[in-house]
PDB file of N, CA, C and O in Angstrom:
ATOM      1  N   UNK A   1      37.405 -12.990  11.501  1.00 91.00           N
ATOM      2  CA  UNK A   1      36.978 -11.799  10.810  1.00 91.00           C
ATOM      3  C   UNK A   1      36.539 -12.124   9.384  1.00 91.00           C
ATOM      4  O   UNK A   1      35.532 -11.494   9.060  1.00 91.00           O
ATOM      5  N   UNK A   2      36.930 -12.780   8.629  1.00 90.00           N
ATOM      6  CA  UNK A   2      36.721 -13.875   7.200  1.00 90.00           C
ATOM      7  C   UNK A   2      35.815 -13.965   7.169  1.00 90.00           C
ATOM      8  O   UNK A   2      34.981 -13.445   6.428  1.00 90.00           O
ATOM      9  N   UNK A   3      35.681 -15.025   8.400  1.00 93.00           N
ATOM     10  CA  UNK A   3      34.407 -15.902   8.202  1.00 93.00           C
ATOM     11  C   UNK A   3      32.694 -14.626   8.672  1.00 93.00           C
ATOM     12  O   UNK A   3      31.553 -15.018   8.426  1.00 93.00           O
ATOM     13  N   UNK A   4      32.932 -13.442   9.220  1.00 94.00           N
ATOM     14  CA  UNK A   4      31.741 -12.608   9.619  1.00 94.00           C
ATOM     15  C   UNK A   4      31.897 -11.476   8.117  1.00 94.00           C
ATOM     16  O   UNK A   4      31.048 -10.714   7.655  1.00 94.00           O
ATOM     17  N   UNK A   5      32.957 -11.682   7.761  1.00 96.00           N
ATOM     18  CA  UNK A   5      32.498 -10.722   6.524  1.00 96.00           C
ATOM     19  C   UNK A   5      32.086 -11.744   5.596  1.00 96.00           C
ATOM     20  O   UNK A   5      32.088 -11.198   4.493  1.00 96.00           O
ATOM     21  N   UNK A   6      31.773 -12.812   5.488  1.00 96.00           N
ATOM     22  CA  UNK A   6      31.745 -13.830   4.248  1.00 96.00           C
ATOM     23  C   UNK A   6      30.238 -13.936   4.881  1.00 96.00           C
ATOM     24  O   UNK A   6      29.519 -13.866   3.884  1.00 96.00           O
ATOM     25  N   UNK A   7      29.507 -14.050   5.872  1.00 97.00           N
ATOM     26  CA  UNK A   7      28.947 -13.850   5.757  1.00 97.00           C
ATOM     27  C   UNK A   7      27.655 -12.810   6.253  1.00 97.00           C
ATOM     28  O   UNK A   7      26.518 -13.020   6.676  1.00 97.00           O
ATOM     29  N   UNK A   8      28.286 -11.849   6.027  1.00 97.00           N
ATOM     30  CA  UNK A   8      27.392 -10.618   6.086  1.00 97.00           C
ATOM     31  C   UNK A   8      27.299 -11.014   4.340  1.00 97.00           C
ATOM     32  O   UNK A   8      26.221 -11.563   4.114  1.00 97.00           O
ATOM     33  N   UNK A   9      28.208 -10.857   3.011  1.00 97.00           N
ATOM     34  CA  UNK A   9      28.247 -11.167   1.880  1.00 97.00           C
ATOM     35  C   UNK A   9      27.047 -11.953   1.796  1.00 97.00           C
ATOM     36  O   UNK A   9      26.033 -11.327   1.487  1.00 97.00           O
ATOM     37  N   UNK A  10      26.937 -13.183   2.002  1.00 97.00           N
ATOM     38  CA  UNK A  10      26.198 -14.100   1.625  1.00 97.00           C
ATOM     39  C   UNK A  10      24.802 -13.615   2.298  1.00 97.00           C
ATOM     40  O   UNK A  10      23.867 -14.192   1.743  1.00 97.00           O
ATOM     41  N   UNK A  11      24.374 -12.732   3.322  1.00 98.00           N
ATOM     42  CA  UNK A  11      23.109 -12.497   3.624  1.00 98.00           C
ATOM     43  C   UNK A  11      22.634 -11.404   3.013  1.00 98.00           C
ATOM     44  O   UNK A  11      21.468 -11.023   3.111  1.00 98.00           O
ATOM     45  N   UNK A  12      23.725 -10.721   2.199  1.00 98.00           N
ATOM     46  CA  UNK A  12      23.523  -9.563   1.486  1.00 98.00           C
ATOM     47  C   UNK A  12      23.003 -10.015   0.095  1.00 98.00           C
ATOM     48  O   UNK A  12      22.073  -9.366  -0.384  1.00 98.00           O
ATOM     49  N   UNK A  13      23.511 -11.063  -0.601  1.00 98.00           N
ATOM     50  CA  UNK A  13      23.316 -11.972  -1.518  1.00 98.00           C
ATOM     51  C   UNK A  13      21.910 -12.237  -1.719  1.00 98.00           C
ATOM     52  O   UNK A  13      21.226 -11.826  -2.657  1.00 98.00           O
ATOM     53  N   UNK A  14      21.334 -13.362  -0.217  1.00 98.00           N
ATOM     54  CA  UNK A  14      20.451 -13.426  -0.462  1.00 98.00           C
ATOM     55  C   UNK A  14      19.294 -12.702  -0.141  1.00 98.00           C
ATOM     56  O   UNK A  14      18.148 -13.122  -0.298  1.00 98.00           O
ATOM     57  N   UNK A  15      19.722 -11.219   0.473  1.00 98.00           N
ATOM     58  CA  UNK A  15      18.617 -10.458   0.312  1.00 98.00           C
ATOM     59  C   UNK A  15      18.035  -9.653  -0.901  1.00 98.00           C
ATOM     60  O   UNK A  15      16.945  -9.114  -1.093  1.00 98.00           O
ATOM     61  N   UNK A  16      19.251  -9.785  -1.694  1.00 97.00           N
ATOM     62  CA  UNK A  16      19.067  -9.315  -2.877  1.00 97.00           C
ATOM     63  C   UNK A  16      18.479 -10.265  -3.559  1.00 97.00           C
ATOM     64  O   UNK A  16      17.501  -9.819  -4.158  1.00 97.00           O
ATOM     65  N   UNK A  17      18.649 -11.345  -3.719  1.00 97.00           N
ATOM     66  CA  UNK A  17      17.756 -12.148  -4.447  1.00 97.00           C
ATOM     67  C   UNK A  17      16.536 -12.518  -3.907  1.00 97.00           C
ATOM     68  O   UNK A  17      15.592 -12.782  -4.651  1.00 97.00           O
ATOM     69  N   UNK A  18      16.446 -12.568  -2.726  1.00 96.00           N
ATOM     70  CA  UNK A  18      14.838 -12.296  -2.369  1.00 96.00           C
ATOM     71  C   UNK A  18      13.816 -11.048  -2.717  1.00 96.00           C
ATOM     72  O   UNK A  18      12.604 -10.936  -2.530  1.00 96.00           O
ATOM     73  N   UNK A  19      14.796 -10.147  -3.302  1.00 96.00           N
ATOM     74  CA  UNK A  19      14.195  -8.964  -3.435  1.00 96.00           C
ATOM     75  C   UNK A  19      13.552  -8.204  -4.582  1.00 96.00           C
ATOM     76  O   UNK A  19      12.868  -7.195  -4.756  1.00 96.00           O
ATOM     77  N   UNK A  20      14.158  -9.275  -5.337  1.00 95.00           N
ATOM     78  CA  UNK A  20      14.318  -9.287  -7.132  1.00 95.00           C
ATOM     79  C   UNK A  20      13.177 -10.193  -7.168  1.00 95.00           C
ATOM     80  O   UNK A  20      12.198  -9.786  -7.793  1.00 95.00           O
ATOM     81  N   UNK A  21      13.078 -11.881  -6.362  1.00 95.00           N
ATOM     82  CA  UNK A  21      12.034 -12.688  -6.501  1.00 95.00           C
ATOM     83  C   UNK A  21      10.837 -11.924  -6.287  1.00 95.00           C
ATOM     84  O   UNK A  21       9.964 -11.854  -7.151  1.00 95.00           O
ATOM     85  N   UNK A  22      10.750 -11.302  -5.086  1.00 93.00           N
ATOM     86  CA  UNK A  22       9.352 -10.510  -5.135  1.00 93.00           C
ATOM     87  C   UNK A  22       9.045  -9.763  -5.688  1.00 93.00           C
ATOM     88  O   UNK A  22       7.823  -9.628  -5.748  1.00 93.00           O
ATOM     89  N   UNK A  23       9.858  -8.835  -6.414  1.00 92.00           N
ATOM     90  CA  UNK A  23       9.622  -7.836  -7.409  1.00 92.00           C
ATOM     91  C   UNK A  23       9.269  -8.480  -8.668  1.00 92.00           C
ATOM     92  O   UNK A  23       8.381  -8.022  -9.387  1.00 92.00           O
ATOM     93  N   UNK A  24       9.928  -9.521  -8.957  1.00 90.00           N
ATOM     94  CA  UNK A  24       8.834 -10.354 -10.355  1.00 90.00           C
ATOM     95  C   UNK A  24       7.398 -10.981  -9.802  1.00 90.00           C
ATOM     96  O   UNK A  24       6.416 -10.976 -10.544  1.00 90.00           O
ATOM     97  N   UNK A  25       7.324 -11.584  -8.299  1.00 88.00           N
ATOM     98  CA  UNK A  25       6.270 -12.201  -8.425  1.00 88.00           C
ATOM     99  C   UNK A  25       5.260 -10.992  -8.206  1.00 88.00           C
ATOM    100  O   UNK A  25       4.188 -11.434  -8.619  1.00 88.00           O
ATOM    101  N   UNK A  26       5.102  -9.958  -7.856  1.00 88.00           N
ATOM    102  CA  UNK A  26       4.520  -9.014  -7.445  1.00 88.00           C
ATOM    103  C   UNK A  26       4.033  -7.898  -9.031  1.00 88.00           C
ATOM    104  O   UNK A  26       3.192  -7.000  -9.043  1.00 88.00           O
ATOM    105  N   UNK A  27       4.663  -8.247  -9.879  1.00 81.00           N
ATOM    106  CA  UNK A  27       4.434  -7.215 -11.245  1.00 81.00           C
ATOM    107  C   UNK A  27       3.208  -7.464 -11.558  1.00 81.00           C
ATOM    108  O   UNK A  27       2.543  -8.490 -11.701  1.00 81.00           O
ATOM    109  N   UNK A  28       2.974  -6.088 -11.658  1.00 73.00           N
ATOM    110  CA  UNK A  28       1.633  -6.110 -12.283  1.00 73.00           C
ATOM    111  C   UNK A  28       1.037  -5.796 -13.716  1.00 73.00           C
ATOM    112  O   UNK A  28       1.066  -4.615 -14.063  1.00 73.00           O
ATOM    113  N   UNK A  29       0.614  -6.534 -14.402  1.00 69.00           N
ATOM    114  CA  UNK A  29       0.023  -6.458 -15.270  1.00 69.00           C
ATOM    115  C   UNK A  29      -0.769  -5.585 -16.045  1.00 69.00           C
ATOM    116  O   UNK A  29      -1.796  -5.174 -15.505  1.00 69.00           O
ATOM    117  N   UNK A  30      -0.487  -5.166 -17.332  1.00 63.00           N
ATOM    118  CA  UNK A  30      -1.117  -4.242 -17.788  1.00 63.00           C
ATOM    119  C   UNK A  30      -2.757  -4.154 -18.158  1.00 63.00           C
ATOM    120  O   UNK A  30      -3.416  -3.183 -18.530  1.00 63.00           O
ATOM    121  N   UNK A  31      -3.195  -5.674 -17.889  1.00 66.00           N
ATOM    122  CA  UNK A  31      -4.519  -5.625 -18.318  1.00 66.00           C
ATOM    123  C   UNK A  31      -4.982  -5.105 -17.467  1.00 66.00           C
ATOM    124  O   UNK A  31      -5.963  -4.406 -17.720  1.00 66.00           O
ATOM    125  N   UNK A  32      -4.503  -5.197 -16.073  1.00 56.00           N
ATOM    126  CA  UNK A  32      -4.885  -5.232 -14.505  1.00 56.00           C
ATOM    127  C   UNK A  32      -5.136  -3.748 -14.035  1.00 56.00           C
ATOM    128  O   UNK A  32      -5.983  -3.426 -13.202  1.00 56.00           O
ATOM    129  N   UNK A  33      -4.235  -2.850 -14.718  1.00 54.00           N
ATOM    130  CA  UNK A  33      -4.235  -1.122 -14.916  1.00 54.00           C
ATOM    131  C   UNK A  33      -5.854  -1.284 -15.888  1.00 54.00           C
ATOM    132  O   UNK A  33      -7.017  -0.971 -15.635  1.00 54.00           O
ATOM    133  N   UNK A  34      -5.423  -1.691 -16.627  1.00 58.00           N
ATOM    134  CA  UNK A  34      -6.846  -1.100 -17.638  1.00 58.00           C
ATOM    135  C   UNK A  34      -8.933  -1.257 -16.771  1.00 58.00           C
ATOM    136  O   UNK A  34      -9.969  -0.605 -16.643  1.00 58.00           O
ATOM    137  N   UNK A  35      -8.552  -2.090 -16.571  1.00 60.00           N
ATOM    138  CA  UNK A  35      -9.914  -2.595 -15.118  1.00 60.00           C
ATOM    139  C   UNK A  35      -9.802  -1.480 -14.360  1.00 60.00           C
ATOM    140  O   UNK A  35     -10.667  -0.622 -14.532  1.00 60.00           O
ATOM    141  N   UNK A  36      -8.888  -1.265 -13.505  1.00 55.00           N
ATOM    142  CA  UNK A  36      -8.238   0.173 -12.140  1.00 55.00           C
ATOM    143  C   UNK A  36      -8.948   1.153 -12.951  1.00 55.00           C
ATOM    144  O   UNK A  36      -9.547   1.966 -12.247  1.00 55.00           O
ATOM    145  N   UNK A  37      -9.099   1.374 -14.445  1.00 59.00           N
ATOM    146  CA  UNK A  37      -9.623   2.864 -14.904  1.00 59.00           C
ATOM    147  C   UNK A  37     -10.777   2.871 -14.557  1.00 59.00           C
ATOM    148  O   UNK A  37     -11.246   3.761 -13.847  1.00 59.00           O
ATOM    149  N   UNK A  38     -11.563   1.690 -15.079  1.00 55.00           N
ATOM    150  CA  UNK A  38     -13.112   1.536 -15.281  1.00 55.00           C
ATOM    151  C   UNK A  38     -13.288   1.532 -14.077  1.00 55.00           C
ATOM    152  O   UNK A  38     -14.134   2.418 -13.957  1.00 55.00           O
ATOM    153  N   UNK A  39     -13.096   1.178 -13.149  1.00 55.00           N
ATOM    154  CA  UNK A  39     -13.355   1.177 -11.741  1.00 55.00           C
ATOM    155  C   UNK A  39     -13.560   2.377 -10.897  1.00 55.00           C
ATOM    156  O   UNK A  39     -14.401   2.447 -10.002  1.00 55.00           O
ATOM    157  N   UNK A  40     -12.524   3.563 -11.327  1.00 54.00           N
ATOM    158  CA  UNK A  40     -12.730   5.107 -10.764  1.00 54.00           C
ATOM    159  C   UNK A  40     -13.305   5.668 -11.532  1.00 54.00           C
ATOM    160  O   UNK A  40     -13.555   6.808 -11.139  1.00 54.00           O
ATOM    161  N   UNK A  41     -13.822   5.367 -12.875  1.00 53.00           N
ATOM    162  CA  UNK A  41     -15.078   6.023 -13.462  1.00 53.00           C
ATOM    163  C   UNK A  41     -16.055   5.967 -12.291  1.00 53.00           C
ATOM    164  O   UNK A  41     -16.432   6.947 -11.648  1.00 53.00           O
ATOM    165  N   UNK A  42     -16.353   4.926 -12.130  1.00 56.00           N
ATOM    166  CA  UNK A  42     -18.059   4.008 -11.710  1.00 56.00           C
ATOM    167  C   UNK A  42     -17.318   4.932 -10.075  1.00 56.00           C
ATOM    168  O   UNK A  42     -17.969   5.943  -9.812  1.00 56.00           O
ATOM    169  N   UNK A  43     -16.425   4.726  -9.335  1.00 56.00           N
ATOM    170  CA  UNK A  43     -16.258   5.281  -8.586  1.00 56.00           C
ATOM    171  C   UNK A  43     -16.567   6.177  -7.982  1.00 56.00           C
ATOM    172  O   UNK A  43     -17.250   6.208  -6.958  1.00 56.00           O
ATOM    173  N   UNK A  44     -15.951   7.261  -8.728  1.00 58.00           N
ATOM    174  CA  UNK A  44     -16.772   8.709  -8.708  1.00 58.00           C
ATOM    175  C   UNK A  44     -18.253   8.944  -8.587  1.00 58.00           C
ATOM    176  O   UNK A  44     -18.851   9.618  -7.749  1.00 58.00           O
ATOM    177  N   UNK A  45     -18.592   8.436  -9.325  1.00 57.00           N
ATOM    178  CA  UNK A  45     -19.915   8.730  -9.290  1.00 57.00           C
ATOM    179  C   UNK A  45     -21.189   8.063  -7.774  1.00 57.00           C
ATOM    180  O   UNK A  45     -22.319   8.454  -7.481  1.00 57.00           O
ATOM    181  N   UNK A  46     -20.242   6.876  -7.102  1.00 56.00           N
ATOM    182  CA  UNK A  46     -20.712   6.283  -6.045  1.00 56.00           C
ATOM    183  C   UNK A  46     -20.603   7.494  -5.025  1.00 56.00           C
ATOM    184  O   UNK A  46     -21.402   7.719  -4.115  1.00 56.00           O
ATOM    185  N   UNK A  47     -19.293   8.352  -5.389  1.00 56.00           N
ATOM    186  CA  UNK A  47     -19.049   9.103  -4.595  1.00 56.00           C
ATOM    187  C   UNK A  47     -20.231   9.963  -4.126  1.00 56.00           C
ATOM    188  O   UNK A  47     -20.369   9.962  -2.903  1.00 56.00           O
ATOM    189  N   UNK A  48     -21.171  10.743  -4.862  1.00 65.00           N
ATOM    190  CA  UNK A  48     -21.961  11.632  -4.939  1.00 65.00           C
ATOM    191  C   UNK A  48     -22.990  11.055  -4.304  1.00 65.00           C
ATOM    192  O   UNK A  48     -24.009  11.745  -4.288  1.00 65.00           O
ATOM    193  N   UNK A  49     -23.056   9.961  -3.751  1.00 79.00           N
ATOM    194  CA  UNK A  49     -24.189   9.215  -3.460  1.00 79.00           C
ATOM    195  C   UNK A  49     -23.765   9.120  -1.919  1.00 79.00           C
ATOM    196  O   UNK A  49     -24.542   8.429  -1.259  1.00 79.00           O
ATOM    197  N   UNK A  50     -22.948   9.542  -1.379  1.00 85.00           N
ATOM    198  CA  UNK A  50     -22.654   9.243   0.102  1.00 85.00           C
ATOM    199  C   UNK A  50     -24.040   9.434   1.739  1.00 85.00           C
ATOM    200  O   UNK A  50     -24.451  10.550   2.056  1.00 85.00           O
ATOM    201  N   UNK A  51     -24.260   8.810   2.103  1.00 88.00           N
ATOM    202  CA  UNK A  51     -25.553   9.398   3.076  1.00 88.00           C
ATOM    203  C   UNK A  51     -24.799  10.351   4.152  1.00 88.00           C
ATOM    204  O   UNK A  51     -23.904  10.262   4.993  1.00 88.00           O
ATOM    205  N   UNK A  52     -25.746  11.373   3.594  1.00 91.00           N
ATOM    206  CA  UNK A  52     -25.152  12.632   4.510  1.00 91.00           C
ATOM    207  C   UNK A  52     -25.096  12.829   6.415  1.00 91.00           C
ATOM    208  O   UNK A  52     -24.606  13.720   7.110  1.00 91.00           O
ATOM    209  N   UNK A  53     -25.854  11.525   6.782  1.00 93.00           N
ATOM    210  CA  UNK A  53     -25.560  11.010   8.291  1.00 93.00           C
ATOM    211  C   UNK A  53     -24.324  10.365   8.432  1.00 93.00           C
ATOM    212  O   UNK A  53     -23.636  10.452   9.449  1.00 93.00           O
ATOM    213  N   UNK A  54     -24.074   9.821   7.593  1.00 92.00           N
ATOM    214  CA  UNK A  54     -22.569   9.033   7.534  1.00 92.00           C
ATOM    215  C   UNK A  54     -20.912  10.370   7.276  1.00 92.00           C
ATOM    216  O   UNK A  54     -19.861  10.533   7.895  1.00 92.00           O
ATOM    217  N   UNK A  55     -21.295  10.767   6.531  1.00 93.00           N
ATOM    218  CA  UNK A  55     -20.974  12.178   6.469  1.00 93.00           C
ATOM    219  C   UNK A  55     -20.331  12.979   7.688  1.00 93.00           C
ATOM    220  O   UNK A  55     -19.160  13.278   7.920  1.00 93.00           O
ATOM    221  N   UNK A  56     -21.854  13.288   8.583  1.00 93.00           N
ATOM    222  CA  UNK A  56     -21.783  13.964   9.596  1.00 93.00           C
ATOM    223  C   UNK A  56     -21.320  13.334  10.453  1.00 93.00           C
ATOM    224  O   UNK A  56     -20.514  14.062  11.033  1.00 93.00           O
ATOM    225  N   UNK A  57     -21.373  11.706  11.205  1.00 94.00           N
ATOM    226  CA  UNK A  57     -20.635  10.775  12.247  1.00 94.00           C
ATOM    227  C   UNK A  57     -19.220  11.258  11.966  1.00 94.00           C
ATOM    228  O   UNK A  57     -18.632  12.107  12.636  1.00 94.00           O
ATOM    229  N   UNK A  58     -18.664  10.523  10.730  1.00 94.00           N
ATOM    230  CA  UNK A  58     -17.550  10.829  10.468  1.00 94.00           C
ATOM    231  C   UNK A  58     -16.692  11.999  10.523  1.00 94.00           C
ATOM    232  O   UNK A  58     -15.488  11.763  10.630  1.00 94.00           O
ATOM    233  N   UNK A  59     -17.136  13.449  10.462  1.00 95.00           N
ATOM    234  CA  UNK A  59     -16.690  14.331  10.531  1.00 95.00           C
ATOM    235  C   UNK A  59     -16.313  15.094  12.042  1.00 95.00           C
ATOM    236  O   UNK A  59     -15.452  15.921  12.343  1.00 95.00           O
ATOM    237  N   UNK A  60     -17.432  14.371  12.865  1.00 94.00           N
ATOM    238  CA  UNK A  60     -18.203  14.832  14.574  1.00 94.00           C
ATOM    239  C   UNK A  60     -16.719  13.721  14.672  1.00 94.00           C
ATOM    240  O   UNK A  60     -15.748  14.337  15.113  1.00 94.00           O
ATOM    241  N   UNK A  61     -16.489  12.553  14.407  1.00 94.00           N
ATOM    242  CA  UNK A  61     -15.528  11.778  15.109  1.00 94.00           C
ATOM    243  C   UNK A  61     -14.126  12.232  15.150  1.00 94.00           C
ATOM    244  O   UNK A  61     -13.236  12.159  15.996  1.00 94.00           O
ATOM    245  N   UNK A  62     -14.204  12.659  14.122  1.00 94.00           N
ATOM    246  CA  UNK A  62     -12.429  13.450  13.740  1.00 94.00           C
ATOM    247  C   UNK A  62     -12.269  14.991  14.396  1.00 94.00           C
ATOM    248  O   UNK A  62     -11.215  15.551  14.701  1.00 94.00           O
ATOM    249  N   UNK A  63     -13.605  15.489  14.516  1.00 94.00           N
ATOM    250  CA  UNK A  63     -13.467  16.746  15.367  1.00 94.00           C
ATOM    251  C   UNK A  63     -13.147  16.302  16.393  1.00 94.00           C
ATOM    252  O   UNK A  63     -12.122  16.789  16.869  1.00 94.00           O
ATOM    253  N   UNK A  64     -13.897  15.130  17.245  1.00 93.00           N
ATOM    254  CA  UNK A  64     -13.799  14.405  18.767  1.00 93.00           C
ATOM    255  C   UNK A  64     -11.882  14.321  18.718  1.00 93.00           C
ATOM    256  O   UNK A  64     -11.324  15.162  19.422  1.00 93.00           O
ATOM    257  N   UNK A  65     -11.329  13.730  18.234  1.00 92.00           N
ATOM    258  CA  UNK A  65     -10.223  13.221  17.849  1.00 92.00           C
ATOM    259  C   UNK A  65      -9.219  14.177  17.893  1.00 92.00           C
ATOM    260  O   UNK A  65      -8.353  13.992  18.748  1.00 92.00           O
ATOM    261  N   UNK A  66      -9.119  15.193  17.152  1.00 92.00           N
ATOM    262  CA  UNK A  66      -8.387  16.555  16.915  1.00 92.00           C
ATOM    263  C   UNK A  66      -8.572  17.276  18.442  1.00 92.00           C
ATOM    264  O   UNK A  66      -7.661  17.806  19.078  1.00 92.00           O
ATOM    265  N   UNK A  67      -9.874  17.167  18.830  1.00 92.00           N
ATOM    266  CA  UNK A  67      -9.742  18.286  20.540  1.00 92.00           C
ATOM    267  C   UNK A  67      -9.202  17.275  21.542  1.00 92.00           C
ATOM    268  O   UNK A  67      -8.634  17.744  22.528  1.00 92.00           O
ATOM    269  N   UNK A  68      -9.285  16.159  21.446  1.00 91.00           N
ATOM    270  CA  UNK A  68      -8.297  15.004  22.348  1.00 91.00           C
ATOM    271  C   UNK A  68      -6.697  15.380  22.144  1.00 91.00           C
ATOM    272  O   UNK A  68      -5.948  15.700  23.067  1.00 91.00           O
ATOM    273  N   UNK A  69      -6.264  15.260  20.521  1.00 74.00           N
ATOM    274  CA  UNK A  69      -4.937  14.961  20.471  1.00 74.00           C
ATOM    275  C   UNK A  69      -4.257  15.804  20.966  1.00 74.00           C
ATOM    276  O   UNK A  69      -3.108  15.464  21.249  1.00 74.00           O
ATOM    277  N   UNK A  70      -4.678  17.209  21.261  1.00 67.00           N
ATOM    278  CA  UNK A  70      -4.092  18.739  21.805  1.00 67.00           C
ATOM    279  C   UNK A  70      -3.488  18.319  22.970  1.00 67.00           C
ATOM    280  O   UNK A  70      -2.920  19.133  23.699  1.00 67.00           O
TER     281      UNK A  70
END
């Protein structure tokens, strides 16, 4: 019984420290936010530009989709 609680402990251990490692290697950077802004400026505005056949496929497909899932 020792030895299965010692190590459940020790896998608990190192899940926590695996968890902490990825949470530092994974941080993100503040310059990295500042780019993300400029990007949904220019964004938006791609938006308005969408081809209105692409539009309509897409919309005809999700109608197709919705009278299936019933």
């Amino acid at each position: 019984m020792l030895l299965g609680m010692g190590l459940v402990y020790l896998f608990l251990s190192v899940l926590i420290l695996g968890v902490n490692l990825v949470a530092k290697w994974c941080r993100e950077e503040p310059k990295a936010a500042d780019q993300l802004k400029v990007n949904d400026a220019s964004s938006i505005g791609a938006a308005n530009t969408l081809d209105p056949k692409l539009v309509a496929a897409i919309s005809l497909a999700v109608q197709q989709y919705r009278s299936q899932a019933k």
